[in-house]
XYZ file of C-alpha atoms in Angstrom:
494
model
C 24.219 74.934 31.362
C 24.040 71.425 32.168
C 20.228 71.749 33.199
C 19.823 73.058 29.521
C 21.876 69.938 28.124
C 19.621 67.504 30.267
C 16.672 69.103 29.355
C 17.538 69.033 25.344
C 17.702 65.310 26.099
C 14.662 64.331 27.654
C 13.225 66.161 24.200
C 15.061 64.420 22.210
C 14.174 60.852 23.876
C 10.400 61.807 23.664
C 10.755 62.583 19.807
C 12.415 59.084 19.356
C 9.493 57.664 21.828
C 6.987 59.538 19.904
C 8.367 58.463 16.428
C 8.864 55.061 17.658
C 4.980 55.021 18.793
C 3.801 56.597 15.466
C 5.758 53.926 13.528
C 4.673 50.907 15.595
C 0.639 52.409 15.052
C 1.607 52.764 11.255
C 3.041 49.025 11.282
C -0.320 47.493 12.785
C -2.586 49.730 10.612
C -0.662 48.548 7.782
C -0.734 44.479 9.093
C -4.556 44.890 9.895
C -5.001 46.009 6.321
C -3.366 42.824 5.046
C -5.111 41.161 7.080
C -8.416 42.401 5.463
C -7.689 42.364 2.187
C -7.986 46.120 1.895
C -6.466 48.159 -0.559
C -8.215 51.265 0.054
C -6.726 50.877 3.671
C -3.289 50.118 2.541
C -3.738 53.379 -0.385
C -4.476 55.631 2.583
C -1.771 54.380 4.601
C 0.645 55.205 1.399
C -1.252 58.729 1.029
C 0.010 59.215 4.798
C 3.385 57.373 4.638
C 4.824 57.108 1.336
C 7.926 55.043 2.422
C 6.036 52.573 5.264
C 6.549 50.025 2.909
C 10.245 50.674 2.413
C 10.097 51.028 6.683
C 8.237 47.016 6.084
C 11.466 45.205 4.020
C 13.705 47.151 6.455
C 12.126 46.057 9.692
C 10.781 42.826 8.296
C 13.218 40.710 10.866
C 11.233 42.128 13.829
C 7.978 41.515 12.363
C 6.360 37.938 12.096
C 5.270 38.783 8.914
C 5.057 41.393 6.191
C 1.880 43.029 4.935
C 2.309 40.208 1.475
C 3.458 37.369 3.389
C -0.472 37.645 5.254
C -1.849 38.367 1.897
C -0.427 35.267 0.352
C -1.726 33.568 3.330
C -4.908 34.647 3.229
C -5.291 34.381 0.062
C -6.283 38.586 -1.117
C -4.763 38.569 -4.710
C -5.461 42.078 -5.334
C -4.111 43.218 -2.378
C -0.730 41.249 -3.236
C -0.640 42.472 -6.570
C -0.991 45.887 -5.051
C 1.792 45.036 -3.237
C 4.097 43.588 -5.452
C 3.431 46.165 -7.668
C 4.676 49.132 -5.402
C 7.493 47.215 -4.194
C 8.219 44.100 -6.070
C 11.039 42.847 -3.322
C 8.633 41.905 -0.865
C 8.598 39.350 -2.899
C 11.876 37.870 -1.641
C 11.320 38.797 2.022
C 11.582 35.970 4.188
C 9.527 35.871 8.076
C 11.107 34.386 10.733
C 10.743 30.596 10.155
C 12.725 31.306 6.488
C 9.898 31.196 4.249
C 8.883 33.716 1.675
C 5.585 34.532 0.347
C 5.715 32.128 -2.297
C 6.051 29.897 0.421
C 3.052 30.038 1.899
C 0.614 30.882 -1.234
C 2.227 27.499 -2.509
C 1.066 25.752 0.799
C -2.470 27.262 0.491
C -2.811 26.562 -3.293
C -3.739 30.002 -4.033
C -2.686 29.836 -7.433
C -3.158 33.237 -8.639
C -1.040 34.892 -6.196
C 1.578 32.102 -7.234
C 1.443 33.236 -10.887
C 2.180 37.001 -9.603
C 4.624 36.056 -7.125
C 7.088 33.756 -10.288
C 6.266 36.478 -12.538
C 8.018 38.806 -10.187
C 11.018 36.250 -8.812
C 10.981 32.427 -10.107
C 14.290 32.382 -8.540
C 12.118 32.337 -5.490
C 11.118 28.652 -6.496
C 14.818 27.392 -5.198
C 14.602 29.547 -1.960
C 14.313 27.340 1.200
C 12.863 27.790 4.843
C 14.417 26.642 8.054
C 13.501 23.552 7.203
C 15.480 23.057 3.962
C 11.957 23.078 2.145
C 11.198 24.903 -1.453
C 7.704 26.463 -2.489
C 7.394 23.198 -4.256
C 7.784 20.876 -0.976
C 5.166 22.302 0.428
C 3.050 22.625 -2.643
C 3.582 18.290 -2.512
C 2.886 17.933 1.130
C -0.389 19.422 1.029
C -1.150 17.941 -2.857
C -1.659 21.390 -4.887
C -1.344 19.821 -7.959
C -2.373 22.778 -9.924
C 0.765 25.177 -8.186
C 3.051 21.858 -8.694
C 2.437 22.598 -12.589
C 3.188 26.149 -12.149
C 6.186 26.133 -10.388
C 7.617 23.408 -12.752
C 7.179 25.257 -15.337
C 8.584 28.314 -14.275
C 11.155 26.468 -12.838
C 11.809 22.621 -14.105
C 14.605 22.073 -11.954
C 13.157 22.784 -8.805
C 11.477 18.911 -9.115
C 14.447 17.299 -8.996
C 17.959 19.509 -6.956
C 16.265 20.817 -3.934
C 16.414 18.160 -1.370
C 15.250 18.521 2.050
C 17.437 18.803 5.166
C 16.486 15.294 5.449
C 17.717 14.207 2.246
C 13.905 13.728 0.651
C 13.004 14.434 -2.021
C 9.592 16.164 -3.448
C 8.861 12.698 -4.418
C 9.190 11.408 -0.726
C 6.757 13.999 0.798
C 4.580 13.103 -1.827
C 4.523 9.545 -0.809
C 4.966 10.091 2.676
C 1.665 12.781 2.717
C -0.540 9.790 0.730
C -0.221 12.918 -2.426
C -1.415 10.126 -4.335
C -1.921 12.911 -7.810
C 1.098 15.108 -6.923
C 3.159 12.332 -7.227
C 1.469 11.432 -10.822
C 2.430 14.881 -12.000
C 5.924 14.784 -10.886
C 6.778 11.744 -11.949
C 5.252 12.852 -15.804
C 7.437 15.518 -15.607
C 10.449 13.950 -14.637
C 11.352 10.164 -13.620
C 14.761 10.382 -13.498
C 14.605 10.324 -9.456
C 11.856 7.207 -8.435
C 15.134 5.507 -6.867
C 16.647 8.425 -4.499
C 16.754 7.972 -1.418
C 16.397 9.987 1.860
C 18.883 10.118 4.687
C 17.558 6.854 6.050
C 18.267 5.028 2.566
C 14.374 4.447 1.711
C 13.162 4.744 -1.702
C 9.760 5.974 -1.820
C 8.583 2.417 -2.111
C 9.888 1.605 0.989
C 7.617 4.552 2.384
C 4.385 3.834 0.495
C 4.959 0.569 1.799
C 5.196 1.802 5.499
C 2.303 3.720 4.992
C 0.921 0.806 3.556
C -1.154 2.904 0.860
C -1.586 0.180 -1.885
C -3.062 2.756 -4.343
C 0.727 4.586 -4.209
C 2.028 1.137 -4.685
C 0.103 -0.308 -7.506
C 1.117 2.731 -9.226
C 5.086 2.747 -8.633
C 4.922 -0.727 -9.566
C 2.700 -0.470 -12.977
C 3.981 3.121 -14.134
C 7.440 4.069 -12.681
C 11.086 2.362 -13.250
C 11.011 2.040 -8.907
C 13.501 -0.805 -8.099
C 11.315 -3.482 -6.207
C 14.552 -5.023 -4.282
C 16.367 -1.600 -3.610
C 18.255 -1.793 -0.044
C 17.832 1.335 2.340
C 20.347 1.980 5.169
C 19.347 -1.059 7.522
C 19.480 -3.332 4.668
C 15.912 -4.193 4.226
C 13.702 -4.371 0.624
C 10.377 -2.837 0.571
C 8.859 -6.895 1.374
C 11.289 -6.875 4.806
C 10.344 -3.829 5.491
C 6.363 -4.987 5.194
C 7.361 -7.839 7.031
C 8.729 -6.305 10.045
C 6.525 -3.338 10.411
C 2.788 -3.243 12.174
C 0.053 -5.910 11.011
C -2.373 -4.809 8.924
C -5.352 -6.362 7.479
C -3.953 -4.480 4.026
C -0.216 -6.805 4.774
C -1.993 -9.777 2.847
C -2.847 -7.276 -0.610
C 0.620 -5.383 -0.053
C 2.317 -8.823 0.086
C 0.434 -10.254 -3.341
C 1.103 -7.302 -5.095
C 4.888 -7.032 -4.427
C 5.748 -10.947 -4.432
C 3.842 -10.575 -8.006
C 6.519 -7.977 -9.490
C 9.068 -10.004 -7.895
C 9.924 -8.431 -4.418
C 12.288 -10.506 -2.378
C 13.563 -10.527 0.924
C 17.370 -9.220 1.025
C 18.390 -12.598 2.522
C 17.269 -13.797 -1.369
C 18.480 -11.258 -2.921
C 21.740 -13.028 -5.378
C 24.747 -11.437 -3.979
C 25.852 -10.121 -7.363
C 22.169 -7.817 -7.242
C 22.787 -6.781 -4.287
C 25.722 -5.294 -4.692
C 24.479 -2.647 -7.428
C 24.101 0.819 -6.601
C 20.943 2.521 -6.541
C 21.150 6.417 -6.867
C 20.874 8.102 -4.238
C 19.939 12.276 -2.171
C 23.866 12.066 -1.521
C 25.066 10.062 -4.881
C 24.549 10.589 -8.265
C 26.509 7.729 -9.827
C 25.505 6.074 -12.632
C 22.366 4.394 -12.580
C 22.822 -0.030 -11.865
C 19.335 -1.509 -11.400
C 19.193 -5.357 -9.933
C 17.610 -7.154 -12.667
C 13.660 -8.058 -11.773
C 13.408 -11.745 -12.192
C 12.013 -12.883 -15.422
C 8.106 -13.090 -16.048
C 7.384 -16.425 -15.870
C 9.267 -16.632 -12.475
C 6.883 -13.698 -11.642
C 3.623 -15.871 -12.456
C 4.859 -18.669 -10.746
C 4.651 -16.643 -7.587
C 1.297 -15.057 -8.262
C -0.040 -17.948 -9.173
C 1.743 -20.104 -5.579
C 0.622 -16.894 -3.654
C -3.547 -17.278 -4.948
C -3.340 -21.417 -4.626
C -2.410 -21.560 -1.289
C -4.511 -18.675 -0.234
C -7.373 -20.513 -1.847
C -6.221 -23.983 -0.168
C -6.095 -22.525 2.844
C -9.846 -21.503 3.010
C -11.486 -24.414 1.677
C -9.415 -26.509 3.896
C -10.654 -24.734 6.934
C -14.156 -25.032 5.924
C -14.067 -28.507 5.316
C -12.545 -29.141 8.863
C -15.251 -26.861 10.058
C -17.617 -28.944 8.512
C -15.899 -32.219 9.317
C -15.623 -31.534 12.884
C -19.432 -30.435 13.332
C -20.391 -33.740 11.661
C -18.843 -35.484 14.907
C -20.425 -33.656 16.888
C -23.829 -33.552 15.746
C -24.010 -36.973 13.364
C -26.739 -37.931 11.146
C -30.369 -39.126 13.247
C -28.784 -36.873 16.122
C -27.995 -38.286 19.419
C -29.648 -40.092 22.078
C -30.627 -37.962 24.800
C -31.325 -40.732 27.599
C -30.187 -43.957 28.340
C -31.936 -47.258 27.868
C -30.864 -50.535 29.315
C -33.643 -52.433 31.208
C -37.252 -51.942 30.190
C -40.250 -51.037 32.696
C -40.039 -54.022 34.689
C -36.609 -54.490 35.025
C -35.424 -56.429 32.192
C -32.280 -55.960 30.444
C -33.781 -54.379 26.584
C -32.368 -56.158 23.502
C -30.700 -52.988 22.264
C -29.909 -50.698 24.932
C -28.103 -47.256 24.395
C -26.671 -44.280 26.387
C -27.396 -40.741 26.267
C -24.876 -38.768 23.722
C -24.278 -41.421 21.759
C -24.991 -41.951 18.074
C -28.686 -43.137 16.504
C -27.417 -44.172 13.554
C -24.749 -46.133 15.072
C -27.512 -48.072 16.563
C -29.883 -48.356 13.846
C -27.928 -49.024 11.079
C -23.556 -49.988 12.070
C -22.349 -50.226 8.852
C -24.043 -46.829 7.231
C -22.271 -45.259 10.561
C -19.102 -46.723 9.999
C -19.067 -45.383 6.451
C -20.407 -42.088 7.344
C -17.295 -41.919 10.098
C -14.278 -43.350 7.599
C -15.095 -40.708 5.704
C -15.562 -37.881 7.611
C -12.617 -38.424 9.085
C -10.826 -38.548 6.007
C -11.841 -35.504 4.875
C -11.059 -34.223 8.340
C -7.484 -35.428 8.328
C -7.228 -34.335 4.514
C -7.964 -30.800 5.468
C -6.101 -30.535 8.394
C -2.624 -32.025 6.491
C -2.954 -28.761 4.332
C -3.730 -26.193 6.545
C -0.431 -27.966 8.888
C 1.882 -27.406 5.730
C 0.803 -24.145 4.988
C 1.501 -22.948 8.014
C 4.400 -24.698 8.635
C 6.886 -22.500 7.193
C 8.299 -25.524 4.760
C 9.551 -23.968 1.135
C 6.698 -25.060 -0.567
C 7.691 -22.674 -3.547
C 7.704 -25.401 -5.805
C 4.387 -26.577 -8.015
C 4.783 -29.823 -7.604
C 4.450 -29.687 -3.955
C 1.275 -27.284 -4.453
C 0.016 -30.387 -6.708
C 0.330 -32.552 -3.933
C -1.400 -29.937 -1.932
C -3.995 -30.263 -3.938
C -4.294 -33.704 -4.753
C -5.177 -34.024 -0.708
C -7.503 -31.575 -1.094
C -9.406 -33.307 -4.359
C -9.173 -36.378 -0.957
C -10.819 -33.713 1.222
C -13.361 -33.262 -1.050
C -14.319 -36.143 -2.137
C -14.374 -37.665 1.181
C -16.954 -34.635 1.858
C -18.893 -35.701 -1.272
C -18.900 -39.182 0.086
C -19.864 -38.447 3.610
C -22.546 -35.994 2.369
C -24.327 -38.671 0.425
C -24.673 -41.344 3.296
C -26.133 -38.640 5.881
C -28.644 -37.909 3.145
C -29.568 -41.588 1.778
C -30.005 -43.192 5.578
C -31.984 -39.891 6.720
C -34.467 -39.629 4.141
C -37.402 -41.939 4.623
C -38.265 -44.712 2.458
C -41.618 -42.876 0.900
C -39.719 -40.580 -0.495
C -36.484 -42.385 -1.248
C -37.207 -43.844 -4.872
C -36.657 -40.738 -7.301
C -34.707 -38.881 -4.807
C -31.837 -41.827 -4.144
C -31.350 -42.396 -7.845
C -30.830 -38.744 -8.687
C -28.382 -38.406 -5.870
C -26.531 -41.524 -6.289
C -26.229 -40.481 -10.325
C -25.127 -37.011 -9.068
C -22.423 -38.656 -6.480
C -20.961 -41.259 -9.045
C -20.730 -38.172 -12.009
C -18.850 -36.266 -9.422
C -16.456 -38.291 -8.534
C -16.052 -39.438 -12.467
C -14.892 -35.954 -13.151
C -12.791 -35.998 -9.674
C -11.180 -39.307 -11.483
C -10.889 -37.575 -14.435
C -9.154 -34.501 -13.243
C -6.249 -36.737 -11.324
C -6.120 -39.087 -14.490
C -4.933 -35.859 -16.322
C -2.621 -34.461 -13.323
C -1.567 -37.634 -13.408
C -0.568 -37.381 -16.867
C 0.776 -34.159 -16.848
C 3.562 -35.667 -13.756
C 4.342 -38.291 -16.068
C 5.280 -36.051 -19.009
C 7.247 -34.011 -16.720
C 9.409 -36.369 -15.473
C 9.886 -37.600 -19.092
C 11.174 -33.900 -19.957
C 13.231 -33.707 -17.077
C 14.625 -37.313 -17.305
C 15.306 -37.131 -20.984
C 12.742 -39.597 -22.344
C 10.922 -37.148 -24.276
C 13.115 -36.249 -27.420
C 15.307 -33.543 -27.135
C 13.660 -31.701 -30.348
C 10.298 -32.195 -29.036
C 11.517 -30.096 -25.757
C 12.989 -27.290 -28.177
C 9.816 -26.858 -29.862
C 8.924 -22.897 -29.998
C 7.287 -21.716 -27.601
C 3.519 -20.075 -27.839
C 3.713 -16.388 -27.056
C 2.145 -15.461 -23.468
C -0.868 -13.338 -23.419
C -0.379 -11.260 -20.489
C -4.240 -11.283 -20.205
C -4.025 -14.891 -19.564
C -4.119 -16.602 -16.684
C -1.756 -19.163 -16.627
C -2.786 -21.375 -13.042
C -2.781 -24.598 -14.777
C 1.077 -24.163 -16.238
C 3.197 -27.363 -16.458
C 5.752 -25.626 -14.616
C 5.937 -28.078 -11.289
């Protein structure tokens, strides 16, 4: 009797062993078929099974994938509209990092099988994967723009709730995956969250800044309501946060373009501003922007920002040029020395090697040429020290004086330009020559003259407004309205 028993057993284990076999072969005939794209395979298979894919959703949490999860990866539309049509809740089956088919169509920007999939669920637009992202996360991330549209639309509010388990939102993995377009669409859609921020309290300024992608950031700036001075969690602005990251030869564009909307540091930043809320992934308070600074402050900056960029070069190339001028004056140097002649006798003018011709042949054209030059050396070399000095030369009447040494610089070069050529060109071929150059020299530095007469002018009436000598009604006339096309580098602001 108990033989019997054990015998019935070892029959029934090799009927569960033999099913188990048959339904394992059925499962990889059925997961090679998605993987080809076949639907004559995967009719067969449901001629020979007619409930494998009811066996699929049931056993789905053992298997990596279902047959329409590799068919949205892949890309086979009619295969997944073969599917979905048989058994429309494959459409909700999830593999084992959390994502659904919609999932990873969305990722692949097969926008077909994205149509069939919201036709069947659009709850499935809201659904997350392990990693707290939506269809439309990863549809950002890899810049479908095309399946961004369709999933906003069959879903609008999947732009703006679903956050990441980071607290970002689609707008930050836009940003932070250079989705340069994505982000365009979005933000037509809906604005309303430019100023979230992620777990870390950045905007998604502060990230196109870290990723320094100035396209991103001309855009927030021109298009979007982004707040320019918003704090994130270690109480940096997007300009500290440009300031303390990596150099980069793009710091010097990034820097223009955000002092020239206003950016400040958040040791600038009035108290009052800084204490305003910015909505936030964990807030939704009302919205309290810091107010940007007005426009003319705004051109002030751009216009202190492109002066002392262009002072700085000029003054380096005119201390380039001063110092070769030392080196290698007018006539060139002697390259021997001379003091006694063949037979011994001390020569009238003797001279040493590496010394100066001209200095020799003609003292006072030399002495000239070196007052000069070293003016214009000095000249140059006082900007480029107060530039880089760090002093708060945010004022423009410090940038005037700035450039009132440079006008020095300049002329000096001017000056020093016209004796090396008047005592090196012979005296055949001086005549024409020397009066063009000396009419050329003396119409230069007239219009030099002319230009600090009229600075000169302009500080007087200044100090008359700010003094009170100019009449009070006379300072209240109406302004001229701005063209913003303008440029406005020669203001009276100082």
């Amino acid at each position: 009797m108990r033989g019997r028993r054990r015998d019935e057993m070892k029959l029934l284990k090799l009927l569960d062993a033999g099913r188990e076999e048959e339904r394992e072969n059925m499962e990889s005939r059925i997961h090679e078929a998605a993987l080809k794209g076949s639907v004559a395979c995967l009719l067969e298979l449901l001629e020979e099974d007619p409930l494998i894919l009811d066996r699929t959703i049931d056993t789905d949490a053992r298997m990596s994938e279902t047959p329409l999860h590799v068919a949205a990866m892949l890309g086979h539309v009619d295969l997944a509209r073969e599917l979905l049509t048989r058994k429309p809740q494959l459409a909700s089956g999830l593999n084992a990092k959390g994502s659904s088919p919609l999932h990873l169509a969305s990722a692949k920007g097969y926008l077909q099988i994205v149509r069939d999939l919201i036709s069947i669920s659009p709850e499935n637009c809201l659904a997350r994967d392990q990693g707290g992202r939506t269809p439309l996360h990863l549809a950002a991330m890899k810049g479908r723009v095309a399946v961004l549209d369709e999933l906003i639309r069959a879903k609008p509010e999947a732009s703006r709730v679903p956050l990441t388990s980071r607290g970002e939102t689609v707008l930050h993995l836009c940003v932070k995956h250079n989705r340069l377009e994505a982000l365009k669409l979005l933000l037509e859609k809906d604005d309303e969250s430019v100023n979230w921020k992620d777990e870390d309290g950045n905007t998604i300024l502060h990230l196109a800044v870290v990723k320094k992608s100035i396209r991103t950031i001309r855009f927030l700036l021109a298009n979007t309501r982004v707040e320019v001075n918003s704090l994130n969690a270690n109480g940096c602005t997007a300009l500290d946060v440009l300031a303390k990251g990596p150099g980069d030869a793009k710091d010097t564009t990034i820097y223009q373009i955000l002092e020239g909307t206003g950016a400040l540091r958040a040791k600038d930043i009035p108290p009052a501003a800084a204490g305003d809320e910015i909505p936030t992934a964990k807030t939704s308070s009302t919205n309290k922007q810091v107010k940007k600074p007005k426009p003319e402050k705004k051109r002030q900056t751009d216009w202190l920002g492109r002066k002392k960029s262009a002072l700085m070069v000029v003054a380096s190339l005119i201390a380039t040029v001063a110092f070769q001028g030392v080196i290698a004056p007018p006539g060139g140097v002697w390259q021997d020395d001379l003091t006694t002649d063949s037979n011994g006798n001390p020569v009238e003018k003797p001279h040493f090697a590496g010394t100066s011709v001209l200095a020799y042949n003609i003292p006072i054209a030399y002495g000239q040429y070196i007052i000069f030059n070293t003016l214009g050396f000095l000249a140059s070399l006082s900007i480029i020290l107060l530039l880089v000095s760090g002093l708060p030369l945010k004022r423009r009447r410090w940038m005037w004086a700035l450039m009132v040494i440079m006008w020095l610089a300049v002329s000096s070069l001017v000056l020093t330009y016209f004796i090396s050529l008047l005592h090196m060109t012979p005296d055949s071929v001086k005549g024409v020559l020397y009066y063009v150059t000396k009419i050329s020299v003396l119409a230069w530095l007239g219009l030099m003259g002319v230009v600090l007469l009229a600075n000169f002018i302009r500080v007087k009436l200044w100090l008359a407004r700010k003094y009170g000598v100019v009449k009070e009604t006379q300072m209240n006339k109406p302004a001229v309205p701005m063209d913003p096309n303008h440029d406005y580098d020669s203001g009276d602001d100082f």
